[in-house]
Amino acid sequence: MKNIYFIILSVLVILYILYSIRKNKISIKTSFSWMILCIIMLFLSIFPKSIDFVAEQLGVYYAPTLLLTGCVVLLLIKNFNSSKEIYYLQEKVNYLAEEVSLLKSKKTGKK
Amino acid sequence: MKKDDKVLVVIPAYNEEKNIEKVINDVKKNIKFADILIINDKSKDNTLNIIKKCDVNYVDNVFNLKYALSIQTGIKYAKENDYDYVIQMDADGQHLAIEAEKLYQTAKKEKSDIVIGSRYLVDLGYPCPFFRRVGTKAFEILIRLFCHKKIVDPLSGFQCINKRVIDRYSKLGGYPEFPDANLVIDMLLSGYTIKEVPTKMKVRTDGESMHSGIIKPIKYMCVMFYTCIIVLIKNIGKRKEN
């Protein structure tokens, strides 16, 4: 069992995600995709040969590149979604800041 | 001509303790028919105290919102209090209050939605850094290419807008960081009318400009061109929908 380390790592990451959810540090919705990722990780560390099988099906010559490409693509998607989320939040903050500034001025400013 | 139009002069100020008092007095003296609203964009210096002393309406932003959102705050204020016209001015003393009336009269007489006070329409002897002149020229060409209209100084922050535009701006989500040429293009393509009026402007005497340094203007130009192109693409989509 050479891959025991990877199994332990995956399990630890899963536990950490669960812990974060319990402590309210991450929303259940966002944790979902990370959890899926971890489960794939766990699956691959238990059955390392499966990646070879998938690579063969997809016509990828060297299996590890498939793994790396998959990771990069996933991270890019995740990053893009984060950008979208940040923009959405920024818009909301801007709106609130404007409104609060106006409300405050109503209180203090002369009429 | 009815005289009961409500006009608001919006002046966003950021770290302008040296200029703001002069500007407020200038506006008070020369634009008697309008109300003044100063937007203090969380200045780090003494600006807020000076504004308080000057006895004008002001909004104190909760944190630094940058130029564009400060303007939008002012426009929202105008919308809430039912103003007919908003005149945007800079707090650095570049824009002369005496010229603001010209903008307002033009907006009123010619029923123009936006009136821009332009530095270059007639050569009034405004000394301008070379870089800025080149940038302005480039935007002029861009606008003429796509909107078939000659706007000589689309980067001017000296504008008078009417109620229709106040309505639109106050609702505008994703208000651009630099509301200059891109907004002009957007408004032109959406069927608003824009008119330019030659105005005298002074050179900034004290304080620091938004566009000082070397990196900032370059970044500004890049962002601006990019936004203009995006605005054009957006509007092509909209036109096809209609």
XYZ file of C-alpha atoms in Angstrom:
353
model
C 0.000 0.000 0.000
C 2.156 2.805 -1.296
C -0.759 5.156 -1.639
C -1.719 5.053 2.022
C -0.295 8.568 2.463
C -2.556 9.973 -0.202
C -5.576 8.246 1.305
C -4.747 9.786 4.679
C -4.249 13.188 3.063
C -7.603 13.031 1.286
C -9.386 11.965 4.431
C -7.717 14.780 6.363
C -8.803 17.333 3.769
C -12.366 16.038 3.863
C -12.342 16.281 7.643
C -10.987 19.815 7.436
C -13.795 20.840 5.071
C -16.389 19.307 7.388
C -14.788 21.109 10.318
C -14.917 24.410 8.419
C -18.599 23.927 7.653
C -19.288 23.171 11.314
C -17.460 26.325 12.387
C -19.414 28.363 9.836
C -16.270 29.346 7.966
C -17.515 28.230 4.573
C -21.018 27.974 3.198
C -22.472 24.577 2.456
C -23.048 25.635 -1.134
C -19.420 26.554 -1.793
C -18.124 23.560 0.108
C -19.939 21.261 -2.293
C -17.480 21.581 -5.159
C -14.498 21.207 -2.840
C -16.057 18.104 -1.363
C -16.544 16.584 -4.802
C -12.908 17.325 -5.549
C -11.810 15.611 -2.353
C -13.907 12.571 -3.054
C -12.318 12.285 -6.502
C -8.920 12.609 -4.812
C -9.793 9.880 -2.370
C -11.079 7.643 -5.133
C -7.920 8.132 -7.170
C -5.672 7.382 -4.221
C -7.524 4.165 -3.490
C -7.684 3.111 -7.142
C -4.677 4.755 -8.805
C -5.063 2.592 -11.872
C -8.388 4.220 -12.701
C -6.643 7.314 -14.022
C -4.846 5.172 -16.578
C -8.167 3.774 -17.677
C -9.736 7.208 -18.097
C -6.658 8.495 -19.935
C -6.844 5.599 -22.338
C -10.519 6.242 -23.006
C -9.807 9.909 -23.735
C -6.806 9.124 -25.882
C -4.321 10.773 -23.542
C -0.921 9.183 -23.956
C 0.631 10.000 -20.590
C -1.908 9.615 -17.765
C -0.448 12.054 -15.190
C -0.850 14.967 -17.620
C -4.564 14.284 -17.645
C -4.566 14.665 -13.879
C -2.654 17.944 -14.021
C -4.720 19.365 -16.872
C -7.882 18.443 -15.017
C -6.627 20.214 -11.902
C -5.651 23.372 -13.788
C -8.970 23.580 -15.607
C -10.918 23.049 -12.397
C -8.931 25.730 -10.571
C -9.383 28.208 -13.412
C -13.128 27.657 -13.402
C -13.185 28.060 -9.658
C -11.134 31.247 -9.896
C -13.382 32.730 -12.535
C -16.422 31.998 -10.435
C -14.745 33.694 -7.487
C -14.126 36.771 -9.642
C -17.798 36.847 -10.529
C -18.761 36.474 -6.911
C -16.415 39.279 -5.841
C -17.821 41.613 -8.476
C -21.349 40.824 -7.327
C -20.441 41.562 -3.732
C -18.573 44.725 -4.725
C -21.670 46.004 -6.482
C -23.752 45.362 -3.412
C -21.226 47.066 -1.144
C -21.102 50.085 -3.456
C -24.859 50.332 -3.458
C -25.018 50.102 0.308
C -22.206 52.619 0.784
C -23.988 55.144 -1.416
C -27.277 54.649 0.361
C -25.735 54.819 3.822
C -23.822 57.968 2.909
C -27.042 59.580 1.738
C -28.954 58.475 4.821
C -26.232 59.782 7.084
C -26.198 63.125 5.296
C -29.960 63.364 5.771
C -29.399 63.146 9.497
C -26.524 65.571 9.823
C -26.900 67.897 6.837
C -29.054 70.955 7.038
C -32.261 71.008 5.031
C -38.838 80.609 -19.551
C -39.843 79.276 -16.197
C -37.307 79.850 -13.531
C -38.387 77.230 -11.039
C -36.109 74.484 -12.288
C -34.315 72.866 -9.422
C -30.617 72.719 -10.134
C -27.999 70.952 -8.071
C -24.271 71.443 -8.291
C -22.476 68.244 -7.307
C -18.846 68.584 -6.318
C -17.000 65.444 -5.305
C -13.958 66.268 -3.199
C -11.078 64.079 -2.179
C -8.186 65.632 -0.264
C -8.883 69.135 -1.518
C -8.438 71.191 1.624
C -6.558 73.880 -0.278
C -9.072 74.315 -3.077
C -12.472 73.422 -1.706
C -13.225 76.656 0.069
C -12.394 78.726 -2.991
C -14.577 76.519 -5.136
C -17.528 76.685 -2.738
C -17.326 80.454 -2.540
C -17.004 80.693 -6.295
C -20.106 78.564 -6.808
C -22.059 80.439 -4.128
C -21.222 83.719 -5.742
C -21.743 82.846 -9.366
C -24.501 80.228 -9.421
C -27.184 81.710 -7.261
C -30.059 79.702 -8.707
C -28.630 76.324 -7.730
C -28.154 74.292 -4.591
C -24.744 72.938 -3.771
C -23.915 69.425 -2.676
C -20.375 68.521 -1.724
C -19.475 64.852 -1.639
C -16.614 64.319 0.741
C -15.042 61.086 -0.409
C -13.530 60.226 2.968
C -10.726 62.727 2.573
C -7.694 62.117 4.739
C -7.015 65.789 5.289
C -9.044 68.635 6.643
C -11.579 68.823 3.805
C -14.562 67.718 5.882
C -14.070 70.405 8.503
C -13.754 73.086 5.881
C -16.957 71.919 4.221
C -18.736 71.978 7.575
C -17.576 75.528 8.150
C -18.780 76.647 4.741
C -22.405 75.932 5.577
C -23.380 73.908 2.531
C -25.142 70.610 2.062
C -22.733 67.764 2.045
C -22.593 64.006 1.964
C -19.855 62.297 3.877
C -19.123 58.950 2.251
C -18.803 56.053 4.656
C -15.568 55.021 3.020
C -13.566 56.046 -0.008
C -15.865 55.365 -2.949
C -13.670 56.894 -5.665
C -14.707 59.594 -8.085
C -17.358 57.804 -10.113
C -19.397 56.478 -7.232
C -19.201 59.819 -5.468
C -20.798 61.379 -8.521
C -23.406 58.658 -8.533
C -24.142 59.339 -4.875
C -24.728 62.969 -5.782
C -26.993 61.974 -8.631
C -28.960 59.702 -6.323
C -29.362 62.615 -3.963
C -30.663 64.701 -6.862
C -33.083 61.956 -7.789
C -34.403 61.623 -4.252
C -34.903 65.355 -3.891
C -36.417 65.709 -7.324
C -33.938 67.990 -9.032
C -34.308 68.828 -12.713
C -30.668 69.412 -13.555
C -27.364 68.333 -12.085
C -24.144 70.152 -12.799
C -21.011 68.128 -12.075
C -17.942 70.070 -11.132
C -14.510 69.193 -9.861
C -13.348 70.425 -6.499
C -9.872 71.336 -7.647
C -10.821 74.759 -8.965
C -10.306 73.865 -12.612
C -13.921 74.439 -13.462
C -15.187 77.968 -13.107
C -18.628 78.444 -11.666
C -19.322 81.292 -14.048
C -19.180 78.805 -16.910
C -21.632 76.444 -15.266
C -24.508 78.727 -16.040
C -23.631 78.463 -19.716
C -23.933 74.689 -19.493
C -27.272 74.907 -17.752
C -28.693 77.422 -20.224
C -27.590 75.283 -23.152
C -29.135 72.187 -21.626
C -32.358 74.064 -21.147
C -32.585 75.885 -24.454
C -31.432 73.143 -26.750
C -33.140 70.365 -24.796
C -29.895 68.448 -24.713
C -29.640 65.554 -22.281
C -25.988 66.038 -21.493
C -23.977 69.192 -21.941
C -20.216 68.861 -21.651
C -17.983 71.791 -20.877
C -15.168 71.364 -23.328
C -11.643 72.619 -23.093
C -10.668 72.244 -26.721
C -13.752 73.196 -28.737
C -12.410 76.679 -29.198
C -8.831 77.414 -28.291
C -9.273 79.304 -25.070
C -5.676 78.932 -24.109
C -5.931 75.980 -21.790
C -2.464 74.584 -21.374
C -2.726 70.853 -21.413
C -0.177 68.120 -20.946
C 0.774 66.473 -24.199
C -0.221 63.020 -23.027
C -3.716 64.055 -22.123
C -4.196 65.803 -25.435
C -3.220 62.652 -27.327
C -5.584 60.531 -25.249
C -8.446 62.922 -25.726
C -7.846 62.972 -29.471
C -7.925 59.177 -29.579
C -11.265 59.053 -27.807
C -12.627 61.728 -30.086
C -11.795 59.571 -33.083
C -13.280 56.498 -31.426
C -16.541 58.286 -30.739
C -16.736 59.766 -34.214
C -16.128 56.342 -35.695
C -18.898 54.571 -33.848
C -21.414 57.234 -32.946
C -20.914 59.623 -35.868
C -20.758 62.551 -33.539
C -17.983 64.926 -32.765
C -17.257 65.166 -29.076
C -13.993 66.974 -28.646
C -13.478 66.558 -24.931
C -15.184 63.369 -23.764
C -12.942 63.216 -20.704
C -14.248 66.425 -19.227
C -15.787 66.143 -15.800
C -17.634 69.411 -16.225
C -21.118 68.392 -17.265
C -24.728 69.336 -16.921
C -27.300 66.548 -17.118
C -31.061 66.692 -17.198
C -33.728 64.682 -15.466
C -33.807 61.878 -17.993
C -30.109 61.244 -17.462
C -30.365 61.612 -13.688
C -32.956 58.852 -13.799
C -30.709 56.604 -15.822
C -27.487 57.255 -13.931
C -29.050 56.768 -10.525
C -30.232 53.312 -11.517
C -27.106 52.328 -13.396
C -25.575 49.211 -11.870
C -21.895 48.619 -12.443
C -21.275 52.330 -12.681
C -17.912 52.555 -14.430
C -14.836 53.416 -12.415
C -13.985 56.242 -14.790
C -17.223 57.638 -16.203
C -15.791 59.381 -19.231
C -15.663 58.361 -22.851
C -17.315 55.013 -22.237
C -20.335 56.648 -20.682
C -20.496 59.157 -23.523
C -20.521 56.333 -26.063
C -23.065 54.391 -24.065
C -25.399 57.351 -23.794
C -25.055 58.250 -27.468
C -25.837 54.702 -28.533
C -28.819 54.626 -26.193
C -30.256 57.614 -27.974
C -29.447 60.469 -25.638
C -28.306 63.776 -27.038
C -24.984 65.282 -26.066
C -23.924 68.817 -26.712
C -20.593 70.494 -26.169
C -19.981 74.007 -25.038
C -16.584 75.686 -24.953
C -15.616 76.621 -21.418
C -12.655 78.297 -19.872
C -10.756 76.245 -17.373
C -8.034 77.047 -14.952
C -4.963 75.013 -14.297
C -4.911 73.241 -10.977
C -2.992 75.229 -8.432
C -2.878 73.052 -5.337
C -3.485 69.478 -4.379
C -2.996 66.321 -6.361
C -4.899 65.216 -9.424
C -6.527 61.807 -9.814
C -4.413 61.319 -12.888
C -0.982 62.261 -11.635
C 2.199 60.284 -12.105
C 3.178 58.159 -15.058
C 1.742 54.721 -14.377
C -1.734 55.931 -13.467
C -2.549 57.762 -16.703
C -1.278 54.858 -18.758
C -3.382 52.448 -16.762
C -6.279 54.826 -17.096
C -5.964 54.966 -20.857
C -5.778 51.174 -21.151
C -8.805 50.659 -18.922
C -10.649 53.357 -20.814
C -10.020 51.880 -24.244
C -10.954 48.452 -23.044
C -14.182 49.722 -21.481
C -15.079 51.643 -24.620
C -14.726 48.516 -26.706
C -16.780 46.477 -24.249
C -19.474 49.160 -24.247
C -19.581 49.005 -28.029
C -19.894 45.233 -28.048
C -22.632 45.402 -25.423
C -24.578 47.892 -27.479
C -24.278 45.868 -30.667
C -25.959 43.025 -28.809
C -28.679 45.330 -27.532
C -29.396 46.728 -30.984
C -29.858 43.288 -32.450
C -32.298 42.428 -29.688
C -34.442 45.422 -30.526
